[in-house]
mmCIF file of C-alpha atoms and ligand atoms in Angstrom:
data_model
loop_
_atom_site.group_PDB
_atom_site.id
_atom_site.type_symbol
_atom_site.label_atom_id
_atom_site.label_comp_id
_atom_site.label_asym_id
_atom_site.label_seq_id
_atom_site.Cartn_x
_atom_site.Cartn_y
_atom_site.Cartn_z
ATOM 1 C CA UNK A 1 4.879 12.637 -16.125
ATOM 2 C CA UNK A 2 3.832 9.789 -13.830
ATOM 3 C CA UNK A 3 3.678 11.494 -10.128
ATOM 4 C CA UNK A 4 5.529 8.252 -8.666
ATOM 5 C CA UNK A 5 4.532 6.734 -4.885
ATOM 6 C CA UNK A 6 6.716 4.124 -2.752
ATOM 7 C CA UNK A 7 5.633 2.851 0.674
ATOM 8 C CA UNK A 8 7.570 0.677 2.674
ATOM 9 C CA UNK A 9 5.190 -2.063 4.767
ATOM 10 C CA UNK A 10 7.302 -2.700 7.416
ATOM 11 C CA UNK A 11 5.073 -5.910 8.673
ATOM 12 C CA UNK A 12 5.798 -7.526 12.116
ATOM 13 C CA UNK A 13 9.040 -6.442 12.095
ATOM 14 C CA UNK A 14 10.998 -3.518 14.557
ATOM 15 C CA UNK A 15 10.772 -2.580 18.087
ATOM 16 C CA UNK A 16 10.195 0.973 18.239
ATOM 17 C CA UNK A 17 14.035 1.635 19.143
ATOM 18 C CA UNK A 18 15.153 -0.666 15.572
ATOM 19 C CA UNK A 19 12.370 1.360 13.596
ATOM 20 C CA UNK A 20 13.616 4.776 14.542
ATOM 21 C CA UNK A 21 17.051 3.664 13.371
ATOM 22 C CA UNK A 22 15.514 1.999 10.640
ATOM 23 C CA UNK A 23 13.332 5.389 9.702
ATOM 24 C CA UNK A 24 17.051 7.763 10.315
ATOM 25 C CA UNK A 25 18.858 5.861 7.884
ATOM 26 C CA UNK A 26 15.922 5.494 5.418
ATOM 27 C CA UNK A 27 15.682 9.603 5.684
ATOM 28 C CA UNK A 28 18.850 9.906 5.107
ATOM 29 C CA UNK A 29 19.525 8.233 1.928
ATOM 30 C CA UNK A 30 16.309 9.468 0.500
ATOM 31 C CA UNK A 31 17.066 13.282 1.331
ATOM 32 C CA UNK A 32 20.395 12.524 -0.597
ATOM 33 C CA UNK A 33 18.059 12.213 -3.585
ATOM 34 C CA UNK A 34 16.920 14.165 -6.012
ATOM 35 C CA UNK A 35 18.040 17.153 -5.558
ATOM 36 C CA UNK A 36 16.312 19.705 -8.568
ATOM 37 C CA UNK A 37 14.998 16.631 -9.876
ATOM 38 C CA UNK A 38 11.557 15.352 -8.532
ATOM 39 C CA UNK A 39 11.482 12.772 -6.027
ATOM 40 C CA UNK A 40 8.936 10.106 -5.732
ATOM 41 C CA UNK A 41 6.601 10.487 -2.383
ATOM 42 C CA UNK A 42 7.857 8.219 0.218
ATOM 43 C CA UNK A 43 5.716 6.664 3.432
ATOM 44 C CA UNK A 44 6.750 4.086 5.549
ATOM 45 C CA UNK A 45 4.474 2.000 7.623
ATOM 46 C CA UNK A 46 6.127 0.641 10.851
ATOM 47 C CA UNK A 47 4.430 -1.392 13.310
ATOM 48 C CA UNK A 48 1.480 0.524 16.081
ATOM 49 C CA UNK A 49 4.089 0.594 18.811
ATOM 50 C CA UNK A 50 6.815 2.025 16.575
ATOM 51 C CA UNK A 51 4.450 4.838 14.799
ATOM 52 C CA UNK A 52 5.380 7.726 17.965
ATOM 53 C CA UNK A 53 9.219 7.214 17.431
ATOM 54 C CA UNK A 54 9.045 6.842 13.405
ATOM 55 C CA UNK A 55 6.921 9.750 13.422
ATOM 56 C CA UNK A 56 9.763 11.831 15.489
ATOM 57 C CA UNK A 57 12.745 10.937 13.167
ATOM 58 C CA UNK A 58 10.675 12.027 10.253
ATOM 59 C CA UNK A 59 8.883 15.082 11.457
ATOM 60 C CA UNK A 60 10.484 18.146 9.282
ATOM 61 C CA UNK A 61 11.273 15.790 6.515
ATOM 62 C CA UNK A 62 9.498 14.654 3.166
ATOM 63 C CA UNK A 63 9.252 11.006 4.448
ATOM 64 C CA UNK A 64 5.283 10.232 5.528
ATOM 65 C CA UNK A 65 4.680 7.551 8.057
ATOM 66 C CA UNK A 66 1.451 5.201 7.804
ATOM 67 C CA UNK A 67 -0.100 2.368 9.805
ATOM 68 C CA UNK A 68 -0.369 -1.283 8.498
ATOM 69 C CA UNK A 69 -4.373 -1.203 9.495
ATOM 70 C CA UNK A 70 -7.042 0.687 11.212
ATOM 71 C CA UNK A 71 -10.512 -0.614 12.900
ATOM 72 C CA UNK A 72 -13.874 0.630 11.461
ATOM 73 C CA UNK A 73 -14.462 2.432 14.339
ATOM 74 C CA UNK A 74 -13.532 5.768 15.961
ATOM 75 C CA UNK A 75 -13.370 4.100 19.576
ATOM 76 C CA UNK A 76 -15.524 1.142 21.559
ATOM 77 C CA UNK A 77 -14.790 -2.122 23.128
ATOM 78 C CA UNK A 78 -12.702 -3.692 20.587
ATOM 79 C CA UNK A 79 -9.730 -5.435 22.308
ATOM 80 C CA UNK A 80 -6.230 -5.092 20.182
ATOM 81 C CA UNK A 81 -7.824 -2.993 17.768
ATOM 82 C CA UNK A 82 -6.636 0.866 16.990
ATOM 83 C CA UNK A 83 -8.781 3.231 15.561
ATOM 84 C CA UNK A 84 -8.191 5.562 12.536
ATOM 85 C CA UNK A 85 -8.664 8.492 15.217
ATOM 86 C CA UNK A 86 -5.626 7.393 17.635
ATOM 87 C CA UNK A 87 -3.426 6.769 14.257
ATOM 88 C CA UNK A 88 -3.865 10.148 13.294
ATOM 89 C CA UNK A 89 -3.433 11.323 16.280
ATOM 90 C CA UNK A 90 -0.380 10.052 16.700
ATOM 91 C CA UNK A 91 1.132 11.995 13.391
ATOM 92 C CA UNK A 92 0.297 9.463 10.631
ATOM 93 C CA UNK A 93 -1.132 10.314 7.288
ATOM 94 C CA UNK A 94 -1.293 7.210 5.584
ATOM 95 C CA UNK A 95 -3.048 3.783 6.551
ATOM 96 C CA UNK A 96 -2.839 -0.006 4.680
ATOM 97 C CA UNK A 97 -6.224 -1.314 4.408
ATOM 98 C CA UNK A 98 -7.274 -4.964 3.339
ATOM 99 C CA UNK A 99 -3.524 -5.719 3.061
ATOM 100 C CA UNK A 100 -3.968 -10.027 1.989
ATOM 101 C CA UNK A 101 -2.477 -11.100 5.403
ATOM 102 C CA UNK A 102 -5.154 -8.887 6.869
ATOM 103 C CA UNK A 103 -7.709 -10.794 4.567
ATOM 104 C CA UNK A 104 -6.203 -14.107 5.183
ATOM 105 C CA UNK A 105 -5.184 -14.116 8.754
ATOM 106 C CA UNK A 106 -8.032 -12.111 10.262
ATOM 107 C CA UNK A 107 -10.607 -12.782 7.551
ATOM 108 C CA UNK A 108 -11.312 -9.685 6.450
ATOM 109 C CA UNK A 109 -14.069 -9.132 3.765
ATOM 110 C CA UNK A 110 -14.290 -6.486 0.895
ATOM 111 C CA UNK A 111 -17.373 -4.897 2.981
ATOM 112 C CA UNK A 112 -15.214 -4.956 6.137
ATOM 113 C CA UNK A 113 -11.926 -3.114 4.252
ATOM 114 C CA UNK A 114 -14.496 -0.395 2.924
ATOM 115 C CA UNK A 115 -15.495 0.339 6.692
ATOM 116 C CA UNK A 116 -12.417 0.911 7.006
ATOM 117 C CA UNK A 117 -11.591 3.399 4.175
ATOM 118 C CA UNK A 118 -14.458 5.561 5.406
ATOM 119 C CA UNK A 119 -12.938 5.837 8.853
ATOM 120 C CA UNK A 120 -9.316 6.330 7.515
ATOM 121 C CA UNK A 121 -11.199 9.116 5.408
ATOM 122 C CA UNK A 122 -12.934 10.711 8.001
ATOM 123 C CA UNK A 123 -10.057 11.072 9.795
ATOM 124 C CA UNK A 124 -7.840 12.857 6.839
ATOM 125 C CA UNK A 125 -5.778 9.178 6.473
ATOM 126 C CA UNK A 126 -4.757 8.623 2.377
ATOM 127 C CA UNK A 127 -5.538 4.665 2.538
ATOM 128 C CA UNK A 128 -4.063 2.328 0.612
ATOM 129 C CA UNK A 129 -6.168 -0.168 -0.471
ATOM 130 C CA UNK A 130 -5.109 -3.018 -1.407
ATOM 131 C CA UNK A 131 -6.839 -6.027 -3.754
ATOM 132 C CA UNK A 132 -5.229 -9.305 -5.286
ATOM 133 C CA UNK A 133 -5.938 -12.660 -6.318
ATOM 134 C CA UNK A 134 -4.197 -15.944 -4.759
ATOM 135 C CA UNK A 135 -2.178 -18.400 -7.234
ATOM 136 C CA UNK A 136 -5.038 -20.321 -7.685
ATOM 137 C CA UNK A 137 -7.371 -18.155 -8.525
ATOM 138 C CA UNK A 138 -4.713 -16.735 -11.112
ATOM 139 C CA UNK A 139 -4.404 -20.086 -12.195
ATOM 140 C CA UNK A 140 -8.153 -20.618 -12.840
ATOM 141 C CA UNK A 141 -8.051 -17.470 -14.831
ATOM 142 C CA UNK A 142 -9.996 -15.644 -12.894
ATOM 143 C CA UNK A 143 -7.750 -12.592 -12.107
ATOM 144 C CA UNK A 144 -10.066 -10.202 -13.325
ATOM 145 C CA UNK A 145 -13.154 -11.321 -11.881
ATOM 146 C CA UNK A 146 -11.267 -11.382 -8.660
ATOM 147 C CA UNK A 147 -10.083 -8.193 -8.875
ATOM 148 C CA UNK A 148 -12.898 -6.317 -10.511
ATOM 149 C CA UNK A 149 -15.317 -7.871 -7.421
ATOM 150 C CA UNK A 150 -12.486 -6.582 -4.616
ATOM 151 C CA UNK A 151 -12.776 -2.859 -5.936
ATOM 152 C CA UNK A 152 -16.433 -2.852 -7.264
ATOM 153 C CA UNK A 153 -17.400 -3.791 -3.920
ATOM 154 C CA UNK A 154 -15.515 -1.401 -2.212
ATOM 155 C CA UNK A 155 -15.727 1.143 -4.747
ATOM 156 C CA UNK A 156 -19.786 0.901 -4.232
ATOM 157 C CA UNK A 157 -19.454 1.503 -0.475
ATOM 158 C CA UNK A 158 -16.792 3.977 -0.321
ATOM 159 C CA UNK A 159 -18.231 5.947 -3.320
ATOM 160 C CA UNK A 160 -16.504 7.843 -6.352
ATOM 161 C CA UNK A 161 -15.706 10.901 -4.535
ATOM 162 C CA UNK A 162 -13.877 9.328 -1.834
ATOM 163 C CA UNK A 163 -12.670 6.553 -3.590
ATOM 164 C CA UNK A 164 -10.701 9.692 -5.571
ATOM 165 C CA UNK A 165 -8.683 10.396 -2.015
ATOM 166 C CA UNK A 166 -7.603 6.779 -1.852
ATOM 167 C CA UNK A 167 -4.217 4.946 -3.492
ATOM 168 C CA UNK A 168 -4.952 1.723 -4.439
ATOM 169 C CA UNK A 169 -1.986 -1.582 -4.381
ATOM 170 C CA UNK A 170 -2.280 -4.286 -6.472
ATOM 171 C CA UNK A 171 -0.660 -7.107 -4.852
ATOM 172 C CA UNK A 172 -0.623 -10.370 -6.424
ATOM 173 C CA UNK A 173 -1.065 -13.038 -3.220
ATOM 174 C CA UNK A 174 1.189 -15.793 -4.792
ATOM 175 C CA UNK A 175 4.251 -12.552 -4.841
ATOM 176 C CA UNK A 176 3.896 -11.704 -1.440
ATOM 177 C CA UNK A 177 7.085 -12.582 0.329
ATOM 178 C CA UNK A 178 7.994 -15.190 -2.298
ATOM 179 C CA UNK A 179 10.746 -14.088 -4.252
ATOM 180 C CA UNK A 180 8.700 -14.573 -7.035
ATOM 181 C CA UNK A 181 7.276 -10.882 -8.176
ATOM 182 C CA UNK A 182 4.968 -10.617 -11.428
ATOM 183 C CA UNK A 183 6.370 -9.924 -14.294
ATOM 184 C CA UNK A 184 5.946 -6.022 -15.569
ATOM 185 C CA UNK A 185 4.103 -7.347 -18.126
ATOM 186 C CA UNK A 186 1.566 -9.159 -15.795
ATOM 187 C CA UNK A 187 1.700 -6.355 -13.158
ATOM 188 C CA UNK A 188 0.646 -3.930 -16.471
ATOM 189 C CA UNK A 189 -1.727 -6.208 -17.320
ATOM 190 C CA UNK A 190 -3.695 -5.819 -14.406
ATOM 191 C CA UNK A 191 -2.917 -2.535 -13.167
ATOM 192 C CA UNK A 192 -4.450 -0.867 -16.470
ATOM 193 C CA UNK A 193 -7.512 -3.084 -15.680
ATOM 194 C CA UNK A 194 -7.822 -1.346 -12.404
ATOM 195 C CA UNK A 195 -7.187 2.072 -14.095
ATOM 196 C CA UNK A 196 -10.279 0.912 -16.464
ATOM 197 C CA UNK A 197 -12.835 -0.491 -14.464
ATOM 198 C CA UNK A 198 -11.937 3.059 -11.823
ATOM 199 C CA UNK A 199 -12.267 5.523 -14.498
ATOM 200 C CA UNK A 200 -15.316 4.117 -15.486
ATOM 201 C CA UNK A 201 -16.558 5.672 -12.192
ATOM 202 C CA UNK A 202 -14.319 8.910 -12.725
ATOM 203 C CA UNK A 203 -11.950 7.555 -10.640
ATOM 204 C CA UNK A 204 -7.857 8.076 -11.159
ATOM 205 C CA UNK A 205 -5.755 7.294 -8.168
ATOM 206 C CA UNK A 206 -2.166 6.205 -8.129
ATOM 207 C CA UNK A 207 -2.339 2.427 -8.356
ATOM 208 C CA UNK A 208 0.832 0.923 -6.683
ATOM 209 C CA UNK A 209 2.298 -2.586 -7.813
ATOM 210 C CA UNK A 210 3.387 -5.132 -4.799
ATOM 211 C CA UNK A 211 5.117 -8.345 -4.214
ATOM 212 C CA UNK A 212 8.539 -9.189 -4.046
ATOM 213 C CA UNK A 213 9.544 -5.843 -5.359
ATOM 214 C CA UNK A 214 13.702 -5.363 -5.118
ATOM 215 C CA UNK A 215 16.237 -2.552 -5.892
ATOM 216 C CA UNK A 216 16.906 -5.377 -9.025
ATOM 217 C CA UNK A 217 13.358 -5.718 -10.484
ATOM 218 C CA UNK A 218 11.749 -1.998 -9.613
ATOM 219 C CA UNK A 219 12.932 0.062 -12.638
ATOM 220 C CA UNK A 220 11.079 -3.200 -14.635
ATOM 221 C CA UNK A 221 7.884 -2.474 -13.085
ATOM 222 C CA UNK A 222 7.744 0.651 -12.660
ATOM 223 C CA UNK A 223 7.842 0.661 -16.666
ATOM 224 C CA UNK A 224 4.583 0.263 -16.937
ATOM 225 C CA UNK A 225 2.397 2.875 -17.994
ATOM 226 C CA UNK A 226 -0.447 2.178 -15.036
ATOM 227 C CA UNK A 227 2.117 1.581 -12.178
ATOM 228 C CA UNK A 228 2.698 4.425 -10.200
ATOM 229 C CA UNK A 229 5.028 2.821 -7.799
ATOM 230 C CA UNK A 230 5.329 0.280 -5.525
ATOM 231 C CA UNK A 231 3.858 -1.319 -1.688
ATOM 232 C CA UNK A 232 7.161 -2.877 -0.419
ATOM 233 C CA UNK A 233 7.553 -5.662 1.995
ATOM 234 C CA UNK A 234 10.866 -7.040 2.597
ATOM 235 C CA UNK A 235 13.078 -4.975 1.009
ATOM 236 C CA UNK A 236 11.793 -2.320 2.605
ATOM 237 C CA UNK A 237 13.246 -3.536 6.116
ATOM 238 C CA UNK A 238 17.080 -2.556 4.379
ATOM 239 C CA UNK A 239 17.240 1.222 4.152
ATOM 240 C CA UNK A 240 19.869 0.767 1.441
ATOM 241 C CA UNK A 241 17.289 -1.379 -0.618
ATOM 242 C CA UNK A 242 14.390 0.732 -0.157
ATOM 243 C CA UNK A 243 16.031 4.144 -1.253
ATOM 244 C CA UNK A 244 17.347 2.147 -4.338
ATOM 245 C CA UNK A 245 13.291 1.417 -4.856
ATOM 246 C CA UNK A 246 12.745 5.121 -4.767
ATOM 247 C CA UNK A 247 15.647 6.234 -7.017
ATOM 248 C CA UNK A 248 13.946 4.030 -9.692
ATOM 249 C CA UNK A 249 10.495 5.282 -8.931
ATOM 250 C CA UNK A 250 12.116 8.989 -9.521
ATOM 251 C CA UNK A 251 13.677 8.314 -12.217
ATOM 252 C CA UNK A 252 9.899 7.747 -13.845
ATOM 253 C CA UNK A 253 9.639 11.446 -12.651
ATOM 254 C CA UNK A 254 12.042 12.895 -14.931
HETATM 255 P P1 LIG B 1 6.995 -8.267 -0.126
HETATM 256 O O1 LIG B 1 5.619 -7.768 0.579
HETATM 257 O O2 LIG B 1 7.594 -7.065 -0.802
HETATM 258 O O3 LIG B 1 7.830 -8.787 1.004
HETATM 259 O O4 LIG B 1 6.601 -9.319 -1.104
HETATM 260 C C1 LIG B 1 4.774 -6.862 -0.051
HETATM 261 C C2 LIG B 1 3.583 -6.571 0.812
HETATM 262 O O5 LIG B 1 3.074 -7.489 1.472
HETATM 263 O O6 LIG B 1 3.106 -5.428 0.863
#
């Protein structure tokens, strides 16, 4: 039995009054589920200044709250940034790292995103790390190498052992917020690549599939034998959507 992960990446997107609302109605729906039947883990990743008030709707219940990014540092003069330390202090137990708007828009390297592992780590975070290639690399053929460089790099840094704590996303840059996910067969394709090239170092972590996922096209991907669930952007922000995301996920539970 696949043990089955879905975490909701809220983006730029709720003030903290629309994510607590946003968090009650996403608790709600996915308490309904399940019921004997196994349930896939849930986390969702709000915003910094929402994190307090998601936190509080979800304390007492199975749904985890996570941050969208953490600094490489416990504390110092770094304007804007948050540290891993003040995100767990705040109740999370999850963090996004190297997210491809994270690598795009603030340039973040594969050296940078496994700084940032070892903080979330040292501060009893799960990241979720997060590697993909862009449409034209992907078009050049060069998926693999892509990929394979991403996690070898950060898989050198952060080490086996703690590389073993971490959940790692595939997320295809050219599905992000396009409409346009991968196919399950492409998604497979890729994800048991990851699986490979990890247990090759004795590594076996949940490896989550992103982009575009939707109530419609999750069942699909979760079908594959090396996708253990799903990183979800938009359809995440509609409680309704997002529970539908986990009833498929649990279904791979049963
Ligand atoms: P999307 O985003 O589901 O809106 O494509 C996924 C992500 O960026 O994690």
């Amino acid at each position: 039995m696949k043990h089955m992960i879905v975490a909701g990446n809220w983006k730029m997107h709720t003030t903290a009054a629309e994510a607590a609302a946003l968090a009650a109605e996403v608790v709600t729906l996915v308490g309904k589920q399940g019921g004997t039947a196994p349930t896939a883990d849930v986390v969702i990743c709000p915003p910094f200044t929402s994190l307090d008030a998601v936190v509080a709707v979800t304390a007492d219940t199975s749904v985890h709250v996570g941050a969208q990014d953490c600094h490489h540092e416990h504390h110092g003069a770094f304007t804007g940034d948050v540290s891993a330390s003040m995100i767990r202090a705040v109740g999370c137990s999850h963090v996004i790292v190297g997210h491809s708007e994270r690598r795009r828009y603030h340039h973040e390297t594969d050296t940078l995103i496994a700084s940032k592992v070892l903080a979330a780590l040292a501060e009893g975070l799960v990241p979720i790390v997060c590697v993909g290639e862009t449409l034209d690399e992907r078009e050049a053929n060069i998926t693999t190498q892509v990929i394979t460089t991403q996690l070898e790099t950060i898989l050198q840094i952060v080490g086996a052992e703690r590389m073993q704590q971490c959940i790692v996303a595939y997320e295809p840059v050219w599905a992000i917020g396009t409409g346009r996910a991968a196919t399950a067969e492409q998604a497979q394709e890729v994800h048991a690549t990851i699986a490979a090239l990890l247990a090759k170092a004795g590594v076996h972590v949940p490896i989550l599939y992103g982009g575009s996922v939707t109530a419609e096209n999750a069942a699909t991907l979760f079908a594959g034998a090396d996708v253990y669930g799903a990183l979800v952007g938009g359809a995440s922000l509609k409680a309704d959507a997002f529970a539908a995301i986990v009833a498929a996920a649990g279904a791979q539970m049963q």
